[in-house]
Amino acid sequence: MNLRPAAEADLDALSQVHRRAFTPGWGPEEIADLASGPGAFGLLVEDGAPLGMILCRALAGEAEVLTLAVDPDARRRGVARALVAAAAMTARSAGAQAMFLEVAVDNHPALALYEAHGFVRAGRRPSYYDRGGGIYVDAVVMRLDLGDGSL
Ligand SMILES: CC(C)(COP(=O)(O)OP(=O)(O)OC[C@H]1O[C@@H](n2cnc3c(N)ncnc32)[C@H](O)[C@@H]1OP(=O)(O)O)[C@@H](O)C(=O)NCCC(=O)NCCS
């Protein structure tokens, strides 16, 4: 299993993983849009084929997880744990003192992952996700303390 920074040449691989994990998932153009924003960075895990990806932004002392996806056939093998740890390290190196994310209140695997990593619940956004058919789900805002940047 190889974890490395994602580059422009990886857009198709990033999209492939995202589309395996989410319906409908993001295409290469949507990912390129986000990845070209200020402070954005992506990480990719592969093992012959792409298995997992994370896209984040670290800006003005704060970082945000924009998306995290692991191929359904590669789950519960520590791929997401490795991606979150590497993203937190990258964000800290970029000067971020905290990392934030939003996760659906019914996404139990992701909530368990983030809580195991040390994220704490910092708020709630009512009806944040539109699931279609008039169904809306709250988001939990989570925060990870990255320290003050000292060694
Ligand atoms: C959430 C997701 C990224 C987890 O990826 P993963 O590679 O399977 O996670 P890991 O194997 O690194 O799991 C690390 C820890 O997270 C928790 N966890 C992960 N999946 C879990 C599940 N299905 N049920 C309970 N806990 C889970 C466990 O604490 C796990 O440690 P353990 O396996 O030693 O018990 C993956 O399920 C996914 O892509 N889901 C769809 C997309 C998504 O929801 N993304 C996050 C949006 S905010």
PDB file of C-alpha atoms and ligand atoms in Angstrom:
ATOM      1  CA  MET A   1       0.000   0.000   0.000  1.00  0.00           C
ATOM      2  CA  ASN A   2       1.510   3.293  -1.133  1.00  0.00           C
ATOM      3  CA  LEU A   3       0.361   6.689   0.205  1.00  0.00           C
ATOM      4  CA  ARG A   4       1.557   9.755  -1.659  1.00  0.00           C
ATOM      5  CA  PRO A   5       0.605  13.329  -2.566  1.00  0.00           C
ATOM      6  CA  ALA A   6      -1.788  13.438  -5.506  1.00  0.00           C
ATOM      7  CA  ALA A   7      -0.800  15.306  -8.651  1.00  0.00           C
ATOM      8  CA  GLU A   8      -2.701  16.543 -11.698  1.00  0.00           C
ATOM      9  CA  ALA A   9      -2.019  13.217 -13.445  1.00  0.00           C
ATOM     10  CA  ASP A  10      -4.008  11.485 -10.662  1.00  0.00           C
ATOM     11  CA  LEU A  11      -7.329  13.258 -11.307  1.00  0.00           C
ATOM     12  CA  ASP A  12      -8.872  10.189 -12.966  1.00  0.00           C
ATOM     13  CA  ALA A  13      -7.692   7.908 -10.137  1.00  0.00           C
ATOM     14  CA  LEU A  14      -9.050  10.302  -7.496  1.00  0.00           C
ATOM     15  CA  SER A  15     -12.373  10.472  -9.290  1.00  0.00           C
ATOM     16  CA  GLN A  16     -12.506   6.690  -9.713  1.00  0.00           C
ATOM     17  CA  VAL A  17     -12.210   6.174  -5.949  1.00  0.00           C
ATOM     18  CA  HIS A  18     -14.660   8.971  -5.177  1.00  0.00           C
ATOM     19  CA  ARG A  19     -17.267   7.508  -7.534  1.00  0.00           C
ATOM     20  CA  ARG A  20     -16.845   4.052  -5.955  1.00  0.00           C
ATOM     21  CA  ALA A  21     -17.469   5.536  -2.506  1.00  0.00           C
ATOM     22  CA  PHE A  22     -20.200   8.126  -3.175  1.00  0.00           C
ATOM     23  CA  THR A  23     -23.297   8.296  -5.361  1.00  0.00           C
ATOM     24  CA  PRO A  24     -22.966  10.116  -7.706  1.00  0.00           C
ATOM     25  CA  GLY A  25     -19.368  10.997  -6.712  1.00  0.00           C
ATOM     26  CA  TRP A  26     -17.170  13.671  -8.229  1.00  0.00           C
ATOM     27  CA  GLY A  27     -15.755  13.725 -11.738  1.00  0.00           C
ATOM     28  CA  PRO A  28     -12.137  14.702 -12.527  1.00  0.00           C
ATOM     29  CA  GLU A  29     -13.209  18.269 -13.371  1.00  0.00           C
ATOM     30  CA  GLU A  30     -14.945  18.812 -10.016  1.00  0.00           C
ATOM     31  CA  ILE A  31     -11.908  17.470  -8.202  1.00  0.00           C
ATOM     32  CA  ALA A  32      -9.584  19.636 -10.318  1.00  0.00           C
ATOM     33  CA  ASP A  33     -11.661  22.701  -9.404  1.00  0.00           C
ATOM     34  CA  LEU A  34     -11.333  22.059  -5.672  1.00  0.00           C
ATOM     35  CA  ALA A  35      -7.708  20.946  -5.899  1.00  0.00           C
ATOM     36  CA  SER A  36      -6.693  24.165  -7.631  1.00  0.00           C
ATOM     37  CA  GLY A  37      -8.076  26.368  -4.828  1.00  0.00           C
ATOM     38  CA  PRO A  38      -5.741  28.131  -2.390  1.00  0.00           C
ATOM     39  CA  GLY A  39      -4.125  25.813   0.149  1.00  0.00           C
ATOM     40  CA  ALA A  40      -5.680  22.665  -1.346  1.00  0.00           C
ATOM     41  CA  PHE A  41      -3.855  19.357  -1.306  1.00  0.00           C
ATOM     42  CA  GLY A  42      -4.771  15.763  -2.065  1.00  0.00           C
ATOM     43  CA  LEU A  43      -3.369  12.408  -0.994  1.00  0.00           C
ATOM     44  CA  LEU A  44      -3.829   9.079  -2.728  1.00  0.00           C
ATOM     45  CA  VAL A  45      -3.457   5.485  -1.537  1.00  0.00           C
ATOM     46  CA  GLU A  46      -2.863   2.866  -4.194  1.00  0.00           C
ATOM     47  CA  ASP A  47      -1.955  -0.763  -4.392  1.00  0.00           C
ATOM     48  CA  GLY A  48      -1.740  -1.353  -8.115  1.00  0.00           C
ATOM     49  CA  ALA A  49      -5.149   0.334  -8.333  1.00  0.00           C
ATOM     50  CA  PRO A  50      -6.296   3.475  -6.481  1.00  0.00           C
ATOM     51  CA  LEU A  51      -7.829   2.524  -3.099  1.00  0.00           C
ATOM     52  CA  GLY A  52      -8.373   5.753  -1.199  1.00  0.00           C
ATOM     53  CA  MET A  53      -8.165   9.517  -1.440  1.00  0.00           C
ATOM     54  CA  ILE A  54      -8.461  12.613   0.718  1.00  0.00           C
ATOM     55  CA  LEU A  55      -8.782  16.215  -0.377  1.00  0.00           C
ATOM     56  CA  CYS A  56      -8.102  19.017   2.099  1.00  0.00           C
ATOM     57  CA  ARG A  57      -7.445  22.711   2.353  1.00  0.00           C
ATOM     58  CA  ALA A  58      -5.005  24.356   4.780  1.00  0.00           C
ATOM     59  CA  LEU A  59      -5.263  28.109   4.884  1.00  0.00           C
ATOM     60  CA  ALA A  60      -4.730  30.896   7.412  1.00  0.00           C
ATOM     61  CA  GLY A  61      -3.990  28.557  10.309  1.00  0.00           C
ATOM     62  CA  GLU A  62      -6.978  26.264   9.757  1.00  0.00           C
ATOM     63  CA  ALA A  63      -7.432  23.101   7.725  1.00  0.00           C
ATOM     64  CA  GLU A  64     -10.545  21.447   6.372  1.00  0.00           C
ATOM     65  CA  VAL A  65     -11.198  17.959   5.049  1.00  0.00           C
ATOM     66  CA  LEU A  66     -13.129  18.485   1.819  1.00  0.00           C
ATOM     67  CA  THR A  67     -13.682  14.823   1.100  1.00  0.00           C
ATOM     68  CA  LEU A  68     -12.427  11.372   2.064  1.00  0.00           C
ATOM     69  CA  ALA A  69     -13.204   8.191   0.155  1.00  0.00           C
ATOM     70  CA  VAL A  70     -12.082   4.562   0.285  1.00  0.00           C
ATOM     71  CA  ASP A  71     -13.021   1.932  -2.292  1.00  0.00           C
ATOM     72  CA  PRO A  72     -15.663  -0.395  -0.763  1.00  0.00           C
ATOM     73  CA  ASP A  73     -13.445  -3.416  -1.514  1.00  0.00           C
ATOM     74  CA  ALA A  74     -10.543  -1.901   0.462  1.00  0.00           C
ATOM     75  CA  ARG A  75     -12.331  -0.897   3.664  1.00  0.00           C
ATOM     76  CA  ARG A  76     -11.397  -1.794   7.251  1.00  0.00           C
ATOM     77  CA  ARG A  77      -7.745  -2.149   6.294  1.00  0.00           C
ATOM     78  CA  GLY A  78      -6.587   1.171   7.723  1.00  0.00           C
ATOM     79  CA  VAL A  79      -6.578   3.098   4.426  1.00  0.00           C
ATOM     80  CA  ALA A  80      -8.661   6.001   5.787  1.00  0.00           C
ATOM     81  CA  ARG A  81      -6.768   6.019   9.070  1.00  0.00           C
ATOM     82  CA  ALA A  82      -3.491   6.431   7.135  1.00  0.00           C
ATOM     83  CA  LEU A  83      -4.968   9.155   4.934  1.00  0.00           C
ATOM     84  CA  VAL A  84      -6.337  11.171   7.872  1.00  0.00           C
ATOM     85  CA  ALA A  85      -3.031  10.894   9.764  1.00  0.00           C
ATOM     86  CA  ALA A  86      -1.011  11.994   6.728  1.00  0.00           C
ATOM     87  CA  ALA A  87      -3.426  14.838   5.967  1.00  0.00           C
ATOM     88  CA  ALA A  88      -3.242  16.093   9.553  1.00  0.00           C
ATOM     89  CA  MET A  89       0.570  16.046   9.348  1.00  0.00           C
ATOM     90  CA  THR A  90       0.564  17.877   6.024  1.00  0.00           C
ATOM     91  CA  ALA A  91      -1.862  20.490   7.356  1.00  0.00           C
ATOM     92  CA  ARG A  92       0.232  20.984  10.478  1.00  0.00           C
ATOM     93  CA  SER A  93       3.354  21.460   8.332  1.00  0.00           C
ATOM     94  CA  ALA A  94       1.411  24.087   6.374  1.00  0.00           C
ATOM     95  CA  GLY A  95       0.798  25.989   9.624  1.00  0.00           C
ATOM     96  CA  ALA A  96      -2.706  24.789  10.498  1.00  0.00           C
ATOM     97  CA  GLN A  97      -3.499  24.616  14.210  1.00  0.00           C
ATOM     98  CA  ALA A  98      -6.831  22.841  13.806  1.00  0.00           C
ATOM     99  CA  MET A  99      -8.523  20.638  11.255  1.00  0.00           C
ATOM    100  CA  PHE A 100     -12.294  20.733  10.674  1.00  0.00           C
ATOM    101  CA  LEU A 101     -14.738  18.588   8.762  1.00  0.00           C
ATOM    102  CA  GLU A 102     -18.433  17.959   8.314  1.00  0.00           C
ATOM    103  CA  VAL A 103     -19.912  14.480   8.431  1.00  0.00           C
ATOM    104  CA  ALA A 104     -23.497  13.290   8.152  1.00  0.00           C
ATOM    105  CA  VAL A 105     -24.974  12.460  11.534  1.00  0.00           C
ATOM    106  CA  ASP A 106     -25.936   8.973  10.265  1.00  0.00           C
ATOM    107  CA  ASN A 107     -22.492   8.164   8.777  1.00  0.00           C
ATOM    108  CA  HIS A 108     -21.443   5.864  11.602  1.00  0.00           C
ATOM    109  CA  PRO A 109     -18.261   4.461   9.967  1.00  0.00           C
ATOM    110  CA  ALA A 110     -16.899   7.973   9.351  1.00  0.00           C
ATOM    111  CA  LEU A 111     -17.901   9.237  12.814  1.00  0.00           C
ATOM    112  CA  ALA A 112     -16.149   6.236  14.378  1.00  0.00           C
ATOM    113  CA  LEU A 113     -13.064   6.834  12.241  1.00  0.00           C
ATOM    114  CA  TYR A 114     -12.781  10.515  13.148  1.00  0.00           C
ATOM    115  CA  GLU A 115     -13.499   9.993  16.838  1.00  0.00           C
ATOM    116  CA  ALA A 116     -10.869   7.231  16.975  1.00  0.00           C
ATOM    117  CA  HIS A 117      -8.436   9.731  15.464  1.00  0.00           C
ATOM    118  CA  GLY A 118      -9.131  12.373  18.127  1.00  0.00           C
ATOM    119  CA  PHE A 119     -11.627  14.639  16.367  1.00  0.00           C
ATOM    120  CA  VAL A 120     -14.235  16.050  18.750  1.00  0.00           C
ATOM    121  CA  ARG A 121     -17.754  17.197  17.974  1.00  0.00           C
ATOM    122  CA  ALA A 122     -17.760  20.986  17.662  1.00  0.00           C
ATOM    123  CA  GLY A 123     -21.206  21.795  16.288  1.00  0.00           C
ATOM    124  CA  ARG A 124     -24.098  20.757  14.125  1.00  0.00           C
ATOM    125  CA  ARG A 125     -25.469  22.088  10.821  1.00  0.00           C
ATOM    126  CA  PRO A 126     -29.184  21.253  10.557  1.00  0.00           C
ATOM    127  CA  SER A 127     -30.438  19.753   7.276  1.00  0.00           C
ATOM    128  CA  TYR A 128     -26.995  20.176   5.688  1.00  0.00           C
ATOM    129  CA  TYR A 129     -27.163  17.189   3.319  1.00  0.00           C
ATOM    130  CA  ASP A 130     -29.926  16.891   0.736  1.00  0.00           C
ATOM    131  CA  ARG A 131     -30.552  13.169   0.232  1.00  0.00           C
ATOM    132  CA  GLY A 132     -33.322  13.768  -2.296  1.00  0.00           C
ATOM    133  CA  GLY A 133     -37.009  13.012  -1.958  1.00  0.00           C
ATOM    134  CA  GLY A 134     -37.368  15.748   0.658  1.00  0.00           C
ATOM    135  CA  ILE A 135     -34.962  14.045   3.058  1.00  0.00           C
ATOM    136  CA  TYR A 136     -32.368  16.241   4.745  1.00  0.00           C
ATOM    137  CA  VAL A 137     -29.721  15.060   7.185  1.00  0.00           C
ATOM    138  CA  ASP A 138     -27.799  17.124   9.751  1.00  0.00           C
ATOM    139  CA  ALA A 139     -24.029  17.473   9.583  1.00  0.00           C
ATOM    140  CA  VAL A 140     -21.821  17.127  12.636  1.00  0.00           C
ATOM    141  CA  VAL A 141     -18.904  19.582  12.600  1.00  0.00           C
ATOM    142  CA  MET A 142     -15.753  17.963  13.995  1.00  0.00           C
ATOM    143  CA  ARG A 143     -12.474  19.522  15.058  1.00  0.00           C
ATOM    144  CA  LEU A 144      -9.000  18.093  15.543  1.00  0.00           C
ATOM    145  CA  ASP A 145      -6.441  20.096  17.501  1.00  0.00           C
ATOM    146  CA  LEU A 146      -3.138  20.147  15.601  1.00  0.00           C
ATOM    147  CA  GLY A 147      -1.202  22.058  18.256  1.00  0.00           C
ATOM    148  CA  ASP A 148       0.465  25.433  17.929  1.00  0.00           C
ATOM    149  CA  GLY A 149       3.004  24.427  15.298  1.00  0.00           C
ATOM    150  CA  SER A 150       5.897  24.002  17.728  1.00  0.00           C
ATOM    151  CA  LEU A 151       7.957  20.812  17.620  1.00  0.00           C
TER     152      LEU A 151
HETATM  153  C1  LIG B   1     -15.524   6.160   6.244  1.00  0.00           C
HETATM  154  C2  LIG B   1     -14.470   5.480   5.367  1.00  0.00           C
HETATM  155  C3  LIG B   1     -13.609   6.556   4.694  1.00  0.00           C
HETATM  156  C4  LIG B   1     -13.579   4.582   6.261  1.00  0.00           C
HETATM  157  O1  LIG B   1     -12.540   4.027   5.458  1.00  0.00           O
HETATM  158  P1  LIG B   1     -11.717   2.715   5.896  1.00  0.00           P
HETATM  159  O2  LIG B   1     -10.455   2.692   5.111  1.00  0.00           O
HETATM  160  O3  LIG B   1     -12.593   1.532   5.802  1.00  0.00           O
HETATM  161  O4  LIG B   1     -11.419   3.017   7.430  1.00  0.00           O
HETATM  162  P2  LIG B   1     -10.216   2.359   8.266  1.00  0.00           P
HETATM  163  O5  LIG B   1     -10.029   0.929   7.893  1.00  0.00           O
HETATM  164  O6  LIG B   1      -8.994   3.231   8.193  1.00  0.00           O
HETATM  165  O7  LIG B   1     -10.829   2.422   9.748  1.00  0.00           O
HETATM  166  C5  LIG B   1     -10.183   3.099  10.814  1.00  0.00           C
HETATM  167  C6  LIG B   1     -11.112   3.092  12.021  1.00  0.00           C
HETATM  168  O8  LIG B   1     -12.318   3.804  11.736  1.00  0.00           O
HETATM  169  C7  LIG B   1     -13.453   3.149  12.345  1.00  0.00           C
HETATM  170  N1  LIG B   1     -14.311   2.562  11.291  1.00  0.00           N
HETATM  171  C8  LIG B   1     -14.093   2.563   9.959  1.00  0.00           C
HETATM  172  N2  LIG B   1     -15.115   1.956   9.309  1.00  0.00           N
HETATM  173  C9  LIG B   1     -15.998   1.568  10.267  1.00  0.00           C
HETATM  174  C10 LIG B   1     -17.244   0.888  10.229  1.00  0.00           C
HETATM  175  N3  LIG B   1     -17.792   0.477   9.064  1.00  0.00           N
HETATM  176  N4  LIG B   1     -17.884   0.661  11.395  1.00  0.00           N
HETATM  177  C11 LIG B   1     -17.347   1.055  12.580  1.00  0.00           C
HETATM  178  N5  LIG B   1     -16.138   1.696  12.688  1.00  0.00           N
HETATM  179  C12 LIG B   1     -15.497   1.937  11.547  1.00  0.00           C
HETATM  180  C13 LIG B   1     -12.849   2.048  13.215  1.00  0.00           C
HETATM  181  O9  LIG B   1     -12.509   2.652  14.457  1.00  0.00           O
HETATM  182  C14 LIG B   1     -11.591   1.709  12.417  1.00  0.00           C
HETATM  183  O10 LIG B   1     -10.606   1.072  13.166  1.00  0.00           O
HETATM  184  P3  LIG B   1     -10.628  -0.550  13.287  1.00  0.00           P
HETATM  185  O11 LIG B   1     -10.802  -1.105  11.890  1.00  0.00           O
HETATM  186  O12 LIG B   1      -9.294  -0.861  13.894  1.00  0.00           O
HETATM  187  O13 LIG B   1     -11.807  -0.888  14.157  1.00  0.00           O
HETATM  188  C15 LIG B   1     -15.117   4.566   4.279  1.00  0.00           C
HETATM  189  O14 LIG B   1     -16.076   3.740   4.907  1.00  0.00           O
HETATM  190  C16 LIG B   1     -15.784   5.323   3.142  1.00  0.00           C
HETATM  191  O15 LIG B   1     -15.154   5.664   2.134  1.00  0.00           O
HETATM  192  N6  LIG B   1     -17.113   5.592   3.287  1.00  0.00           N
HETATM  193  C17 LIG B   1     -17.883   6.293   2.250  1.00  0.00           C
HETATM  194  C18 LIG B   1     -17.428   7.710   2.075  1.00  0.00           C
HETATM  195  C19 LIG B   1     -17.485   8.491   3.383  1.00  0.00           C
HETATM  196  O16 LIG B   1     -18.398   8.350   4.186  1.00  0.00           O
HETATM  197  N7  LIG B   1     -16.483   9.376   3.557  1.00  0.00           N
HETATM  198  C20 LIG B   1     -16.388  10.229   4.740  1.00  0.00           C
HETATM  199  C21 LIG B   1     -17.288  11.404   4.553  1.00  0.00           C
HETATM  200  S1  LIG B   1     -17.077  12.589   5.836  1.00  0.00           S
END
